[in-house]
């Protein structure tokens, strides 16, 4: 929204993958080994929701801590570029959850919360493994944490039980997969850590000021798993949409529309803190949006029509773009910047832990 003359778009400018891209689970590999810290936060789903919201609020009012961790470059953060990379991370995070529940976005998102609640049990000092004891949660608590109707959550929890991911005990629901699904849970936790590593590598290579690790942590994967799941869930906790599908499509459109600029090392340094113009945005087709997560075409079509009616989109010859005035709205920019601050807060915490 700044009053500047934008330079012409350089077409076909491709960014380089991060150094560890081939090792990242999303790109086909899977990092093995490594012990994890015991992430026992206690308190159940309600305490977890408060933890996410309080961390989110603190990151919005802690510029002094941020400056001390990042140095004198705290004001030089390219918020639009970091937002674009963060959305890429969240897209990939949802994809690895969809490996556990292919084609079911709602169930995949609920599974992420279940995995976060059970993280302290599965991620221990000896690695990612099935725990000897489980801390159960109730369907009601899960519904309250996600702000979803009880019956909707109950149906999905029963689906997770039927799929061999969760189990019912006399005290509640636990993440206790059947033997043939256990590897899926372990792979999911490992992939979550890999995705956050990849995001950090992208930002560091771009020149985003990053905090320096204070020593070397004995079990670095544990904090990475926790931070990765928290960073993915904060988008669910705080957003301006009426439906998860619209939130997901909004993020996917930001990513697809920004690929020509933000995916180019040179261009992203020029426009990293600017709202892109309509001419700079790469249009996205409905079928391509649907294929990203395996969503039904009619479902995506219906939500796209709703976003068009709300003035969020423009239809171009090659597909759809987010309206620059709509994405540049002060409330949306503030929410986006606060989410970036939350991510950087997570990196500060990880650096402090070595």
mmCIF file of N, CA, C and O in Angstrom, residues 267-352:
data_model
loop_
_atom_site.group_PDB
_atom_site.id
_atom_site.type_symbol
_atom_site.label_atom_id
_atom_site.label_comp_id
_atom_site.label_asym_id
_atom_site.label_seq_id
_atom_site.Cartn_x
_atom_site.Cartn_y
_atom_site.Cartn_z
ATOM 1 N N UNK A 267 13.782 -10.525 -7.131
ATOM 2 C CA UNK A 267 12.521 -9.798 -7.023
ATOM 3 C C UNK A 267 11.986 -9.779 -5.589
ATOM 4 O O UNK A 267 11.419 -8.780 -5.139
ATOM 5 N N UNK A 268 12.169 -10.875 -4.854
ATOM 6 C CA UNK A 268 11.652 -10.928 -3.489
ATOM 7 C C UNK A 268 12.371 -9.947 -2.580
ATOM 8 O O UNK A 268 11.811 -9.491 -1.580
ATOM 9 N N UNK A 269 13.609 -9.601 -2.911
ATOM 10 C CA UNK A 269 14.323 -8.608 -2.117
ATOM 11 C C UNK A 269 13.819 -7.189 -2.408
ATOM 12 O O UNK A 269 13.923 -6.304 -1.565
ATOM 13 N N UNK A 270 13.277 -6.986 -3.593
ATOM 14 C CA UNK A 270 12.731 -5.675 -3.943
ATOM 15 C C UNK A 270 11.338 -5.493 -3.351
ATOM 16 O O UNK A 270 11.005 -4.432 -2.816
ATOM 17 N N UNK A 271 10.516 -6.535 -3.461
ATOM 18 C CA UNK A 271 9.106 -6.421 -3.089
ATOM 19 C C UNK A 271 8.774 -7.146 -1.783
ATOM 20 O O UNK A 271 7.600 -7.357 -1.474
ATOM 21 N N UNK A 272 9.800 -7.533 -1.015
ATOM 22 C CA UNK A 272 9.578 -8.352 0.183
ATOM 23 C C UNK A 272 8.747 -7.723 1.265
ATOM 24 O O UNK A 272 8.275 -8.419 2.166
ATOM 25 N N UNK A 273 8.536 -6.405 1.202
ATOM 26 C CA UNK A 273 7.708 -5.750 2.210
ATOM 27 C C UNK A 273 6.560 -4.970 1.581
ATOM 28 O O UNK A 273 6.008 -4.065 2.208
ATOM 29 N N UNK A 274 6.195 -5.329 0.340
ATOM 30 C CA UNK A 274 5.145 -4.618 -0.381
ATOM 31 C C UNK A 274 3.992 -5.551 -0.734
ATOM 32 O O UNK A 274 4.194 -6.745 -0.986
ATOM 33 N N UNK A 275 2.792 -5.003 -0.763
ATOM 34 C CA UNK A 275 1.636 -5.743 -1.261
ATOM 35 C C UNK A 275 1.714 -5.747 -2.787
ATOM 36 O O UNK A 275 1.800 -4.691 -3.416
ATOM 37 N N UNK A 276 1.689 -6.926 -3.389
ATOM 38 C CA UNK A 276 1.844 -7.030 -4.831
ATOM 39 C C UNK A 276 0.639 -6.443 -5.562
ATOM 40 O O UNK A 276 -0.495 -6.539 -5.101
ATOM 41 N N UNK A 277 0.904 -5.864 -6.729
ATOM 42 C CA UNK A 277 -0.164 -5.339 -7.568
ATOM 43 C C UNK A 277 -0.869 -6.488 -8.284
ATOM 44 O O UNK A 277 -0.364 -7.621 -8.324
ATOM 45 N N UNK A 278 -2.013 -6.214 -8.883
ATOM 46 C CA UNK A 278 -2.748 -7.238 -9.623
ATOM 47 C C UNK A 278 -1.903 -7.769 -10.777
ATOM 48 O O UNK A 278 -1.941 -8.966 -11.093
ATOM 49 N N UNK A 279 -1.127 -6.883 -11.433
ATOM 50 C CA UNK A 279 -0.323 -7.294 -12.575
ATOM 51 C C UNK A 279 0.832 -8.209 -12.171
ATOM 52 O O UNK A 279 1.321 -8.992 -12.983
ATOM 53 N N UNK A 280 1.260 -8.129 -10.930
ATOM 54 C CA UNK A 280 2.381 -8.950 -10.474
ATOM 55 C C UNK A 280 1.947 -10.334 -9.987
ATOM 56 O O UNK A 280 2.801 -11.184 -9.733
ATOM 57 N N UNK A 281 0.672 -10.552 -9.858
ATOM 58 C CA UNK A 281 0.181 -11.804 -9.288
ATOM 59 C C UNK A 281 -0.065 -12.852 -10.364
ATOM 60 O O UNK A 281 -0.672 -12.573 -11.387
ATOM 61 N N UNK A 282 0.410 -14.061 -10.109
ATOM 62 C CA UNK A 282 0.179 -15.174 -11.037
ATOM 63 C C UNK A 282 -1.192 -15.772 -10.772
ATOM 64 O O UNK A 282 -1.451 -16.284 -9.683
ATOM 65 N N UNK A 283 -2.106 -15.776 -11.762
ATOM 66 C CA UNK A 283 -3.445 -16.338 -11.538
ATOM 67 C C UNK A 283 -3.389 -17.842 -11.276
ATOM 68 O O UNK A 283 -2.488 -18.544 -11.750
ATOM 69 N N UNK A 284 -4.350 -18.319 -10.521
ATOM 70 C CA UNK A 284 -4.442 -19.747 -10.201
ATOM 71 C C UNK A 284 -5.799 -20.270 -10.638
ATOM 72 O O UNK A 284 -6.832 -19.640 -10.395
ATOM 73 N N UNK A 285 -5.801 -21.422 -11.295
ATOM 74 C CA UNK A 285 -7.035 -22.054 -11.749
ATOM 75 C C UNK A 285 -7.658 -22.877 -10.618
ATOM 76 O O UNK A 285 -6.961 -23.370 -9.729
ATOM 77 N N UNK A 286 -8.971 -23.029 -10.690
ATOM 78 C CA UNK A 286 -9.682 -23.777 -9.657
ATOM 79 C C UNK A 286 -9.199 -25.215 -9.593
ATOM 80 O O UNK A 286 -8.995 -25.774 -8.513
ATOM 81 N N UNK A 287 -8.992 -25.839 -10.736
ATOM 82 C CA UNK A 287 -8.562 -27.246 -10.726
ATOM 83 C C UNK A 287 -7.185 -27.392 -10.079
ATOM 84 O O UNK A 287 -6.896 -28.411 -9.430
ATOM 85 N N UNK A 288 -6.326 -26.371 -10.250
ATOM 86 C CA UNK A 288 -5.008 -26.434 -9.620
ATOM 87 C C UNK A 288 -5.121 -26.245 -8.109
ATOM 88 O O UNK A 288 -4.423 -26.914 -7.338
ATOM 89 N N UNK A 289 -5.996 -25.347 -7.683
ATOM 90 C CA UNK A 289 -6.217 -25.160 -6.253
ATOM 91 C C UNK A 289 -6.774 -26.435 -5.625
ATOM 92 O O UNK A 289 -6.385 -26.815 -4.516
ATOM 93 N N UNK A 290 -7.682 -27.085 -6.328
ATOM 94 C CA UNK A 290 -8.281 -28.319 -5.811
ATOM 95 C C UNK A 290 -7.259 -29.435 -5.700
ATOM 96 O O UNK A 290 -7.284 -30.235 -4.755
ATOM 97 N N UNK A 291 -6.322 -29.489 -6.658
ATOM 98 C CA UNK A 291 -5.351 -30.581 -6.680
ATOM 99 C C UNK A 291 -4.287 -30.459 -5.597
ATOM 100 O O UNK A 291 -3.651 -31.450 -5.243
ATOM 101 N N UNK A 292 -4.086 -29.257 -5.063
ATOM 102 C CA UNK A 292 -3.049 -29.062 -4.049
ATOM 103 C C UNK A 292 -3.279 -29.966 -2.847
ATOM 104 O O UNK A 292 -2.353 -30.578 -2.315
ATOM 105 N N UNK A 293 -4.526 -30.074 -2.404
ATOM 106 C CA UNK A 293 -4.853 -30.885 -1.228
ATOM 107 C C UNK A 293 -5.821 -32.026 -1.539
ATOM 108 O O UNK A 293 -6.325 -32.666 -0.614
ATOM 109 N N UNK A 294 -6.104 -32.249 -2.806
ATOM 110 C CA UNK A 294 -7.059 -33.292 -3.150
ATOM 111 C C UNK A 294 -8.480 -32.932 -2.786
ATOM 112 O O UNK A 294 -9.299 -33.807 -2.471
ATOM 113 N N UNK A 295 -8.798 -31.635 -2.824
ATOM 114 C CA UNK A 295 -10.154 -31.179 -2.494
ATOM 115 C C UNK A 295 -11.079 -31.387 -3.682
ATOM 116 O O UNK A 295 -10.653 -31.247 -4.826
ATOM 117 N N UNK A 296 -12.349 -31.703 -3.453
ATOM 118 C CA UNK A 296 -13.298 -31.847 -4.564
ATOM 119 C C UNK A 296 -13.452 -30.532 -5.321
ATOM 120 O O UNK A 296 -13.562 -29.460 -4.710
ATOM 121 N N UNK A 297 -13.479 -30.621 -6.632
ATOM 122 C CA UNK A 297 -13.605 -29.420 -7.461
ATOM 123 C C UNK A 297 -14.869 -28.628 -7.106
ATOM 124 O O UNK A 297 -14.788 -27.392 -6.972
ATOM 125 N N UNK A 298 -16.046 -29.260 -6.960
ATOM 126 C CA UNK A 298 -17.244 -28.470 -6.617
ATOM 127 C C UNK A 298 -17.103 -27.717 -5.295
ATOM 128 O O UNK A 298 -17.635 -26.608 -5.153
ATOM 129 N N UNK A 299 -16.398 -28.312 -4.320
ATOM 130 C CA UNK A 299 -16.201 -27.637 -3.037
ATOM 131 C C UNK A 299 -15.365 -26.384 -3.215
ATOM 132 O O UNK A 299 -15.695 -25.309 -2.688
ATOM 133 N N UNK A 300 -14.274 -26.508 -3.972
ATOM 134 C CA UNK A 300 -13.415 -25.346 -4.208
ATOM 135 C C UNK A 300 -14.172 -24.290 -5.012
ATOM 136 O O UNK A 300 -14.100 -23.095 -4.716
ATOM 137 N N UNK A 301 -14.925 -24.742 -6.016
ATOM 138 C CA UNK A 301 -15.713 -23.823 -6.841
ATOM 139 C C UNK A 301 -16.689 -23.019 -5.977
ATOM 140 O O UNK A 301 -16.823 -21.802 -6.139
ATOM 141 N N UNK A 302 -17.343 -23.690 -5.052
ATOM 142 C CA UNK A 302 -18.323 -23.028 -4.194
ATOM 143 C C UNK A 302 -17.665 -21.969 -3.310
ATOM 144 O O UNK A 302 -18.175 -20.850 -3.173
ATOM 145 N N UNK A 303 -16.522 -22.292 -2.739
ATOM 146 C CA UNK A 303 -15.845 -21.332 -1.872
ATOM 147 C C UNK A 303 -15.218 -20.198 -2.674
ATOM 148 O O UNK A 303 -15.188 -19.048 -2.202
ATOM 149 N N UNK A 304 -14.740 -20.485 -3.868
ATOM 150 C CA UNK A 304 -14.219 -19.425 -4.735
ATOM 151 C C UNK A 304 -15.336 -18.449 -5.102
ATOM 152 O O UNK A 304 -15.151 -17.222 -5.090
ATOM 153 N N UNK A 305 -16.512 -18.988 -5.418
ATOM 154 C CA UNK A 305 -17.652 -18.120 -5.723
ATOM 155 C C UNK A 305 -17.997 -17.229 -4.528
ATOM 156 O O UNK A 305 -18.321 -16.039 -4.686
ATOM 157 N N UNK A 306 -17.919 -17.804 -3.331
ATOM 158 C CA UNK A 306 -18.202 -17.025 -2.138
ATOM 159 C C UNK A 306 -17.172 -15.931 -1.909
ATOM 160 O O UNK A 306 -17.509 -14.806 -1.515
ATOM 161 N N UNK A 307 -15.917 -16.238 -2.165
ATOM 162 C CA UNK A 307 -14.859 -15.242 -2.011
ATOM 163 C C UNK A 307 -14.972 -14.153 -3.077
ATOM 164 O O UNK A 307 -14.673 -12.983 -2.817
ATOM 165 N N UNK A 308 -15.420 -14.530 -4.271
ATOM 166 C CA UNK A 308 -15.656 -13.537 -5.317
ATOM 167 C C UNK A 308 -16.777 -12.588 -4.894
ATOM 168 O O UNK A 308 -16.661 -11.361 -5.046
ATOM 169 N N UNK A 309 -17.851 -13.142 -4.353
ATOM 170 C CA UNK A 309 -18.980 -12.321 -3.925
ATOM 171 C C UNK A 309 -18.598 -11.378 -2.792
ATOM 172 O O UNK A 309 -19.156 -10.285 -2.664
ATOM 173 N N UNK A 310 -17.615 -11.796 -1.974
ATOM 174 C CA UNK A 310 -17.173 -10.963 -0.859
ATOM 175 C C UNK A 310 -16.156 -9.907 -1.285
ATOM 176 O O UNK A 310 -15.727 -9.105 -0.448
ATOM 177 N N UNK A 311 -15.792 -9.920 -2.555
ATOM 178 C CA UNK A 311 -14.828 -8.942 -3.048
ATOM 179 C C UNK A 311 -13.387 -9.293 -2.782
ATOM 180 O O UNK A 311 -12.498 -8.441 -2.919
ATOM 181 N N UNK A 312 -13.115 -10.551 -2.427
ATOM 182 C CA UNK A 312 -11.749 -10.949 -2.095
ATOM 183 C C UNK A 312 -10.924 -11.299 -3.333
ATOM 184 O O UNK A 312 -9.688 -11.281 -3.266
ATOM 185 N N UNK A 313 -11.602 -11.644 -4.438
ATOM 186 C CA UNK A 313 -10.901 -12.159 -5.613
ATOM 187 C C UNK A 313 -11.178 -11.316 -6.852
ATOM 188 O O UNK A 313 -12.179 -10.605 -6.941
ATOM 189 N N UNK A 314 -10.267 -11.444 -7.806
ATOM 190 C CA UNK A 314 -10.471 -10.938 -9.161
ATOM 191 C C UNK A 314 -10.274 -12.106 -10.119
ATOM 192 O O UNK A 314 -9.395 -12.945 -9.916
ATOM 193 N N UNK A 315 -11.100 -12.184 -11.152
ATOM 194 C CA UNK A 315 -10.963 -13.228 -12.146
ATOM 195 C C UNK A 315 -10.167 -12.690 -13.327
ATOM 196 O O UNK A 315 -10.491 -11.654 -13.900
ATOM 197 N N UNK A 316 -9.091 -13.417 -13.661
ATOM 198 C CA UNK A 316 -8.233 -13.037 -14.772
ATOM 199 C C UNK A 316 -8.284 -14.124 -15.842
ATOM 200 O O UNK A 316 -8.887 -15.178 -15.654
ATOM 201 N N UNK A 317 -7.611 -13.861 -16.966
ATOM 202 C CA UNK A 317 -7.632 -14.823 -18.067
ATOM 203 C C UNK A 317 -7.060 -16.175 -17.647
ATOM 204 O O UNK A 317 -7.528 -17.220 -18.085
ATOM 205 N N UNK A 318 -6.047 -16.160 -16.779
ATOM 206 C CA UNK A 318 -5.421 -17.418 -16.385
ATOM 207 C C UNK A 318 -5.932 -18.005 -15.101
ATOM 208 O O UNK A 318 -5.388 -19.008 -14.622
ATOM 209 N N UNK A 319 -6.953 -17.406 -14.511
ATOM 210 C CA UNK A 319 -7.483 -17.930 -13.263
ATOM 211 C C UNK A 319 -7.880 -16.827 -12.308
ATOM 212 O O UNK A 319 -8.403 -15.791 -12.727
ATOM 213 N N UNK A 320 -7.598 -17.012 -11.027
ATOM 214 C CA UNK A 320 -8.038 -16.085 -9.986
ATOM 215 C C UNK A 320 -6.837 -15.516 -9.226
ATOM 216 O O UNK A 320 -5.840 -16.207 -9.009
ATOM 217 N N UNK A 321 -6.970 -14.251 -8.828
ATOM 218 C CA UNK A 321 -5.990 -13.634 -7.949
ATOM 219 C C UNK A 321 -6.727 -12.990 -6.786
ATOM 220 O O UNK A 321 -7.905 -12.633 -6.889
ATOM 221 N N UNK A 322 -6.042 -12.867 -5.664
ATOM 222 C CA UNK A 322 -6.593 -12.118 -4.547
ATOM 223 C C UNK A 322 -6.553 -10.631 -4.870
ATOM 224 O O UNK A 322 -5.567 -10.135 -5.423
ATOM 225 N N UNK A 323 -7.629 -9.937 -4.558
ATOM 226 C CA UNK A 323 -7.699 -8.516 -4.830
ATOM 227 C C UNK A 323 -6.673 -7.772 -3.968
ATOM 228 O O UNK A 323 -6.648 -7.938 -2.740
ATOM 229 N N UNK A 324 -5.788 -6.969 -4.576
ATOM 230 C CA UNK A 324 -4.753 -6.280 -3.791
ATOM 231 C C UNK A 324 -5.313 -5.385 -2.696
ATOM 232 O O UNK A 324 -4.740 -5.296 -1.603
ATOM 233 N N UNK A 325 -6.441 -4.700 -2.964
ATOM 234 C CA UNK A 325 -7.027 -3.854 -1.940
ATOM 235 C C UNK A 325 -7.559 -4.681 -0.774
ATOM 236 O O UNK A 325 -7.459 -4.277 0.391
ATOM 237 N N UNK A 326 -8.100 -5.845 -1.082
ATOM 238 C CA UNK A 326 -8.640 -6.722 -0.045
ATOM 239 C C UNK A 326 -7.510 -7.295 0.803
ATOM 240 O O UNK A 326 -7.573 -7.283 2.034
ATOM 241 N N UNK A 327 -6.437 -7.780 0.160
ATOM 242 C CA UNK A 327 -5.312 -8.341 0.917
ATOM 243 C C UNK A 327 -4.521 -7.255 1.629
ATOM 244 O O UNK A 327 -3.866 -7.523 2.642
ATOM 245 N N UNK A 328 -4.582 -6.023 1.106
ATOM 246 C CA UNK A 328 -3.865 -4.921 1.729
ATOM 247 C C UNK A 328 -4.641 -4.228 2.821
ATOM 248 O O UNK A 328 -4.182 -3.202 3.350
ATOM 249 N N UNK A 329 -5.816 -4.751 3.166
ATOM 250 C CA UNK A 329 -6.607 -4.187 4.256
ATOM 251 C C UNK A 329 -5.788 -4.154 5.549
ATOM 252 O O UNK A 329 -5.019 -5.089 5.839
ATOM 253 N N UNK A 330 -5.917 -3.084 6.312
ATOM 254 C CA UNK A 330 -5.095 -2.902 7.507
ATOM 255 C C UNK A 330 -5.217 -4.070 8.490
ATOM 256 O O UNK A 330 -4.215 -4.520 9.064
ATOM 257 N N UNK A 331 -6.437 -4.577 8.681
ATOM 258 C CA UNK A 331 -6.626 -5.684 9.621
ATOM 259 C C UNK A 331 -5.919 -6.948 9.144
ATOM 260 O O UNK A 331 -5.326 -7.679 9.950
ATOM 261 N N UNK A 332 -5.988 -7.216 7.838
ATOM 262 C CA UNK A 332 -5.336 -8.413 7.320
ATOM 263 C C UNK A 332 -3.817 -8.286 7.354
ATOM 264 O O UNK A 332 -3.106 -9.256 7.638
ATOM 265 N N UNK A 333 -3.314 -7.100 7.049
ATOM 266 C CA UNK A 333 -1.875 -6.884 7.138
ATOM 267 C C UNK A 333 -1.400 -7.037 8.580
ATOM 268 O O UNK A 333 -0.370 -7.668 8.854
ATOM 269 N N UNK A 334 -2.157 -6.477 9.519
ATOM 270 C CA UNK A 334 -1.789 -6.583 10.934
ATOM 271 C C UNK A 334 -1.789 -8.039 11.385
ATOM 272 O O UNK A 334 -0.869 -8.484 12.089
ATOM 273 N N UNK A 335 -2.818 -8.805 10.984
ATOM 274 C CA UNK A 335 -2.883 -10.211 11.357
ATOM 275 C C UNK A 335 -1.718 -10.989 10.758
ATOM 276 O O UNK A 335 -1.083 -11.823 11.417
ATOM 277 N N UNK A 336 -1.401 -10.696 9.500
ATOM 278 C CA UNK A 336 -0.278 -11.354 8.843
ATOM 279 C C UNK A 336 1.036 -11.040 9.549
ATOM 280 O O UNK A 336 1.855 -11.934 9.803
ATOM 281 N N UNK A 337 1.248 -9.771 9.876
ATOM 282 C CA UNK A 337 2.482 -9.377 10.548
ATOM 283 C C UNK A 337 2.603 -10.012 11.928
ATOM 284 O O UNK A 337 3.696 -10.420 12.351
ATOM 285 N N UNK A 338 1.481 -10.117 12.634
ATOM 286 C CA UNK A 338 1.502 -10.734 13.955
ATOM 287 C C UNK A 338 1.844 -12.221 13.865
ATOM 288 O O UNK A 338 2.542 -12.765 14.741
ATOM 289 N N UNK A 339 1.373 -12.883 12.814
ATOM 290 C CA UNK A 339 1.704 -14.293 12.631
ATOM 291 C C UNK A 339 3.184 -14.464 12.330
ATOM 292 O O UNK A 339 3.828 -15.414 12.809
ATOM 293 N N UNK A 340 3.749 -13.563 11.539
ATOM 294 C CA UNK A 340 5.194 -13.589 11.289
ATOM 295 C C UNK A 340 5.955 -13.390 12.597
ATOM 296 O O UNK A 340 6.944 -14.088 12.886
ATOM 297 N N UNK A 341 5.512 -12.431 13.414
ATOM 298 C CA UNK A 341 6.157 -12.201 14.700
ATOM 299 C C UNK A 341 6.088 -13.446 15.583
ATOM 300 O O UNK A 341 7.031 -13.754 16.326
ATOM 301 N N UNK A 342 4.968 -14.157 15.500
ATOM 302 C CA UNK A 342 4.835 -15.411 16.261
ATOM 303 C C UNK A 342 5.878 -16.425 15.797
ATOM 304 O O UNK A 342 6.532 -17.089 16.610
ATOM 305 N N UNK A 343 6.046 -16.558 14.483
ATOM 306 C CA UNK A 343 7.055 -17.473 13.953
ATOM 307 C C UNK A 343 8.449 -17.097 14.448
ATOM 308 O O UNK A 343 9.220 -17.961 14.892
ATOM 309 N N UNK A 344 8.793 -15.815 14.367
ATOM 310 C CA UNK A 344 10.115 -15.374 14.784
ATOM 311 C C UNK A 344 10.309 -15.566 16.282
ATOM 312 O O UNK A 344 11.426 -15.833 16.744
ATOM 313 N N UNK A 345 9.222 -15.457 17.039
ATOM 314 C CA UNK A 345 9.283 -15.760 18.464
ATOM 315 C C UNK A 345 9.642 -17.234 18.682
ATOM 316 O O UNK A 345 10.428 -17.580 19.571
ATOM 317 N N UNK A 346 9.064 -18.108 17.881
ATOM 318 C CA UNK A 346 9.392 -19.531 17.965
ATOM 319 C C UNK A 346 10.872 -19.761 17.682
ATOM 320 O O UNK A 346 11.533 -20.573 18.358
ATOM 321 N N UNK A 347 11.408 -19.079 16.678
ATOM 322 C CA UNK A 347 12.828 -19.241 16.355
ATOM 323 C C UNK A 347 13.703 -18.734 17.505
ATOM 324 O O UNK A 347 14.761 -19.320 17.785
ATOM 325 N N UNK A 348 13.293 -17.662 18.170
ATOM 326 C CA UNK A 348 14.059 -17.172 19.308
ATOM 327 C C UNK A 348 14.072 -18.218 20.419
ATOM 328 O O UNK A 348 15.098 -18.454 21.075
ATOM 329 N N UNK A 349 12.930 -18.843 20.646
ATOM 330 C CA UNK A 349 12.840 -19.876 21.682
ATOM 331 C C UNK A 349 13.738 -21.064 21.333
ATOM 332 O O UNK A 349 14.441 -21.603 22.193
ATOM 333 N N UNK A 350 13.724 -21.471 20.066
ATOM 334 C CA UNK A 350 14.567 -22.579 19.633
ATOM 335 C C UNK A 350 16.050 -22.231 19.757
ATOM 336 O O UNK A 350 16.869 -23.065 20.166
ATOM 337 N N UNK A 351 16.395 -21.001 19.408
ATOM 338 C CA UNK A 351 17.793 -20.576 19.509
ATOM 339 C C UNK A 351 18.250 -20.577 20.974
ATOM 340 O O UNK A 351 19.374 -20.997 21.284
ATOM 341 N N UNK A 352 17.368 -20.116 21.860
ATOM 342 C CA UNK A 352 17.705 -20.093 23.280
ATOM 343 C C UNK A 352 17.918 -21.499 23.834
ATOM 344 O O UNK A 352 18.696 -21.707 24.762
#
